Short mmCIF file of C-alpha atoms in Angstrom, two decimals:
data_model
loop_
_atom_site.label_atom_id
_atom_site.label_comp_id
_atom_site.label_asym_id
_atom_site.label_seq_id
_atom_site.Cartn_x
_atom_site.Cartn_y
_atom_site.Cartn_z
CA MET A 1 -0.16 0.00 -0.05
CA THR A 2 1.63 3.41 -1.09
CA THR A 3 1.45 6.38 1.18
CA GLU A 4 -1.26 8.19 -1.07
CA GLN A 5 -4.00 5.13 -0.74
CA LEU A 6 -3.21 5.70 3.59
CA LEU A 7 -6.10 7.65 5.21
CA LEU A 8 -3.20 9.73 6.81
CA SER A 9 -0.13 10.92 5.54
CA ILE A 10 2.58 11.16 7.84
CA ASP A 11 5.45 13.49 7.50
CA PRO A 12 8.23 12.47 8.46
CA LEU A 13 8.28 9.22 8.62
CA ASP A 14 11.91 9.45 10.58
CA LEU A 15 11.48 10.32 14.30
CA LYS A 16 14.97 12.42 14.64
CA PHE A 17 16.16 13.09 18.22
CA THR A 18 19.35 15.15 18.68
CA LEU A 19 20.86 13.40 21.80
CA GLU A 20 21.82 15.57 24.79
CA LEU A 21 22.16 14.05 28.01
CA ASN A 22 20.09 14.87 31.02
CA LYS A 23 17.55 16.37 28.93
CA SER A 24 13.94 15.96 27.30
CA ILE A 25 14.21 16.18 23.87
CA SER A 26 11.13 16.73 21.68
CA THR A 27 10.34 16.19 18.01
CA PHE A 28 6.84 16.04 15.97
CA PHE A 29 5.06 14.50 13.02
CA GLN A 30 2.19 15.93 10.83
CA LEU A 31 -1.16 13.58 10.35
CA ILE A 32 -2.24 14.62 7.21
CA ASN A 33 -5.93 13.55 5.98
CA LYS A 34 -6.25 14.41 2.41
CA THR A 35 -9.47 12.26 2.08
CA ASP A 36 -13.42 13.66 2.71
CA ASN A 37 -13.38 11.31 5.48
CA HIS A 38 -13.51 11.94 9.38
CA VAL A 39 -10.31 9.64 10.58
CA ALA A 40 -9.84 8.40 14.29
CA PHE A 41 -5.80 7.85 14.89
CA LYS A 42 -4.03 5.97 17.61
CA VAL A 43 -0.14 6.10 18.54
CA LYS A 44 1.63 3.10 19.58
CA THR A 45 5.41 2.62 20.76
CA THR A 46 7.50 -0.65 21.45
CA ASN A 47 9.13 1.63 24.47
CA PRO A 48 6.24 3.64 26.12
CA ARG A 49 8.09 4.07 29.20
CA LYS A 50 10.80 6.11 27.22
CA TYR A 51 8.67 8.41 25.21
CA THR A 52 5.32 10.39 25.85
CA VAL A 53 3.12 11.05 22.74
CA ARG A 54 0.91 14.28 23.01
CA PRO A 55 -1.98 13.86 21.69
CA ASN A 56 -1.32 9.83 21.50
CA SER A 57 -4.72 9.77 19.64
CA GLY A 58 -7.27 11.83 17.97
CA ILE A 59 -9.62 12.57 14.93
CA VAL A 60 -8.20 14.63 11.85
CA LEU A 61 -10.92 16.24 10.02
CA PRO A 62 -11.41 16.09 6.35
CA ARG A 63 -8.79 17.74 4.23
CA SER A 64 -6.75 18.96 7.82
CA ARG A 65 -3.97 17.99 9.43
CA SER A 66 -2.78 17.36 12.95
CA ASN A 67 0.53 17.83 14.70
CA VAL A 68 1.63 15.01 17.43
CA THR A 69 4.74 15.72 19.81
CA VAL A 70 6.71 12.99 20.90
CA THR A 71 9.30 13.58 24.10
CA MET A 72 11.90 11.35 24.77
CA GLN A 73 12.78 11.15 28.47
CA PRO A 74 16.20 12.35 29.66
CA GLN A 75 18.90 9.76 28.95
CA MET A 76 22.03 9.38 31.21
CA GLU A 77 24.46 8.14 28.48
CA LEU A 78 24.51 8.26 24.86
CA PRO A 79 24.14 4.63 23.04
CA PRO A 80 27.91 3.64 21.99
CA ASP A 81 26.62 3.00 18.29
CA MET A 82 23.90 5.68 18.08
CA GLN A 83 21.47 3.50 16.98
CA CYS A 84 18.01 3.20 18.37
CA LYS A 85 15.51 0.18 17.79
CA ASP A 86 12.59 1.70 19.19
CA LYS A 87 9.31 1.99 16.63
CA PHE A 88 6.02 3.82 16.55
CA LEU A 89 3.04 2.66 15.02
CA VAL A 90 0.09 4.93 13.46
CA GLN A 91 -3.05 3.27 13.38
CA SER A 92 -6.26 5.29 11.32
CA VAL A 93 -9.51 4.33 10.72
CA ILE A 94 -12.61 6.09 9.32
CA VAL A 95 -15.24 7.44 12.03
CA ASP A 96 -18.67 8.78 11.60
CA PRO A 97 -18.83 12.49 11.32
CA GLY A 98 -18.99 14.34 14.26
CA SER A 99 -17.18 11.82 16.26
CA THR A 100 -15.10 13.46 18.97
CA PRO A 101 -11.81 12.11 20.60
CA LYS A 102 -14.08 11.19 23.62
CA ASP A 103 -15.79 8.89 21.15
CA ILE A 104 -12.38 6.95 20.29
CA ASN A 105 -11.73 3.28 22.00
CA PRO A 106 -9.42 0.38 21.83
CA ASP A 107 -11.62 -1.57 19.81
CA MET A 108 -12.27 0.79 16.81
CA PHE A 109 -8.61 -0.43 15.90
CA ASN A 110 -8.85 -4.06 16.39
CA LYS A 111 -8.38 -6.15 13.44
CA PRO A 112 -9.91 -9.09 14.20
CA GLY A 113 -12.96 -7.18 15.26
CA GLY A 114 -13.55 -6.81 11.37
CA ASN A 115 -12.42 -3.07 11.57
CA ASP A 116 -10.83 -1.55 8.32
CA VAL A 117 -7.60 -0.21 10.23
CA GLU A 118 -4.33 1.09 8.25
CA GLU A 119 -1.26 1.29 9.97
CA CYS A 120 2.34 3.05 9.37
CA LYS A 121 5.49 2.40 10.86
CA LEU A 122 7.77 4.97 11.86
CA LYS A 123 11.45 4.73 13.25
CA VAL A 124 13.55 6.55 15.54
CA ILE A 125 17.06 7.72 14.54
CA TYR A 126 19.64 9.19 16.74
CA VAL A 127 21.37 12.55 15.87
CA SER A 128 24.68 13.29 17.22
CA PRO A 129 25.08 16.20 19.71
CA PRO A 130 26.44 19.27 18.12
CA ARG A 131 30.26 19.45 18.71
CA LYS A 132 31.90 21.78 21.22
CA PRO A 133 34.25 23.96 19.14
CA SER A 134 37.80 23.25 19.76
CA PRO A 135 40.28 25.62 21.74
CA VAL A 136 42.24 27.64 20.06
CA PRO A 137 46.01 26.28 19.83
CA GLU A 138 48.27 29.46 21.73
CA ASP A 139 50.96 29.33 19.04
CA SER A 140 49.69 29.42 15.44
CA GLU A 141 52.29 27.61 12.86
CA GLU A 142 53.70 30.15 10.93
CA GLY A 143 52.25 31.27 7.33
CA THR A 144 49.25 29.94 8.33
CA SER A 145 46.34 32.12 7.27
CA PRO A 146 43.92 32.99 10.46
CA THR A 147 40.51 30.99 10.31
CA ALA A 148 37.22 32.97 10.89
CA SER A 149 37.15 31.96 14.55
CA ASP A 150 40.88 33.16 14.72
CA THR A 151 40.12 36.64 12.85
CA ASP A 152 36.97 37.02 15.54
CA LEU A 153 39.57 36.28 18.50
CA GLN A 154 41.71 39.04 17.17
CA GLU A 155 39.18 41.17 16.86
CA HIS A 156 37.84 40.86 20.30
CA SER A 157 41.56 40.97 21.51
CA GLU A 158 42.39 44.31 20.01
CA PRO A 159 40.53 46.43 22.97
CA GLN A 160 42.17 44.43 25.57
CA ASP A 161 45.84 45.17 23.23
CA ASN A 162 44.89 48.82 23.13
CA SER A 163 44.67 49.13 27.05
CA VAL A 164 47.80 47.43 27.61
CA LYS A 165 49.55 49.65 25.26
CA ALA A 166 47.84 52.96 26.89
CA ARG A 167 48.85 51.73 30.32
CA ASP A 168 52.70 50.90 29.51
CA LEU A 169 52.41 54.88 27.91
CA ILE A 170 51.05 56.23 30.85
CA LEU A 171 53.66 54.09 33.07
CA ARG A 172 56.33 55.55 31.19
CA LEU A 173 55.25 58.85 31.41
CA MET A 174 54.88 58.75 35.06
CA GLU A 175 58.53 57.43 35.20
CA GLU A 176 59.74 60.43 32.72
CA ARG A 177 57.72 62.78 35.35
CA ASP A 178 59.43 61.24 38.47
CA SER A 179 62.83 61.55 36.68
CA ILE A 180 62.34 65.34 35.83
CA LEU A 181 61.33 65.93 39.31
CA ARG A 182 64.16 64.22 40.59
CA GLN A 183 66.54 66.37 38.54
CA ASN A 184 64.62 69.45 39.56
CA ALA A 185 65.09 68.58 43.18
CA LYS A 186 68.89 67.75 43.12
CA LEU A 187 69.13 71.01 40.71
CA ASN A 188 67.52 72.85 43.80
CA ARG A 189 69.57 71.32 46.40
CA ASP A 190 72.95 72.70 44.47
CA LEU A 191 71.76 76.06 43.94
CA VAL A 192 71.11 76.43 47.50
CA PHE A 193 74.24 75.10 48.37
CA PHE A 194 75.89 77.38 46.05
CA VAL A 195 74.07 80.33 47.40
CA SER A 196 74.72 79.36 50.96
CA LYS A 197 78.42 78.83 50.21
CA HIS A 198 78.57 82.14 48.54
CA ASP A 199 77.07 84.01 51.23
CA TYR A 200 79.34 82.55 53.89
CA GLN A 201 82.33 83.63 51.63
CA THR A 202 81.12 87.25 51.30
CA SER A 203 80.47 87.51 55.29
CA PHE A 204 83.77 86.24 55.98
CA ASP A 205 85.67 88.31 53.80
CA SER A 206 84.14 91.12 55.08
CA LYS A 207 84.87 90.41 58.52
CA LYS A 208 88.75 90.15 57.88
CA VAL A 209 90.99 92.23 60.07
CA GLN A 210 92.44 95.42 58.53
CA PRO A 211 95.95 95.74 58.49
CA ALA A 212 97.06 98.29 61.69
CA LYS A 213 97.64 102.01 60.32
CA ASP A 214 101.15 103.39 61.33
CA ARG A 215 100.79 105.76 64.17
#
């Protein structure tokens, strides 16, 4: 039986889960009713403890569609081969117009009871989680052009480099200022010493004993 002959077309037929540890993961598929009939559906799984399905049953009106969300419970570890044997089964059957989800019961999907039940299987595919970006090596090889991540790193590092240069310039100017101040202080001390010595010499010369006059 081809997909076009089904009461409900299902998209997609593969349920893909991007695995992440200790985190619930959800995906969804659509039930598309391309007929003029009211179609009831029921979703089953081989591992009901591992998955929750919302809604797990319902009615798709003529020429309409319905979304079904499948949530995987948090996993403690990744499967070594990333393979999954879990399966889902979607059963569908024509119901009377005006039927509501409350009218759905398990007997509707009982083939031995003479009901014309159509079934479609869905498989589960695990998708590896995205890899974390590798750390940038400290020493890059000479002659190697920078990658996009290297360029981003350089652009983000430029403000820091500028601040370091500005700090070094300020420190150098402060050292030069201190050196000039020390030189000025030394010159002032030398000047004071020279003036004091000159004043002392002048005072000493004025007090020298004058030669005695002849009487």
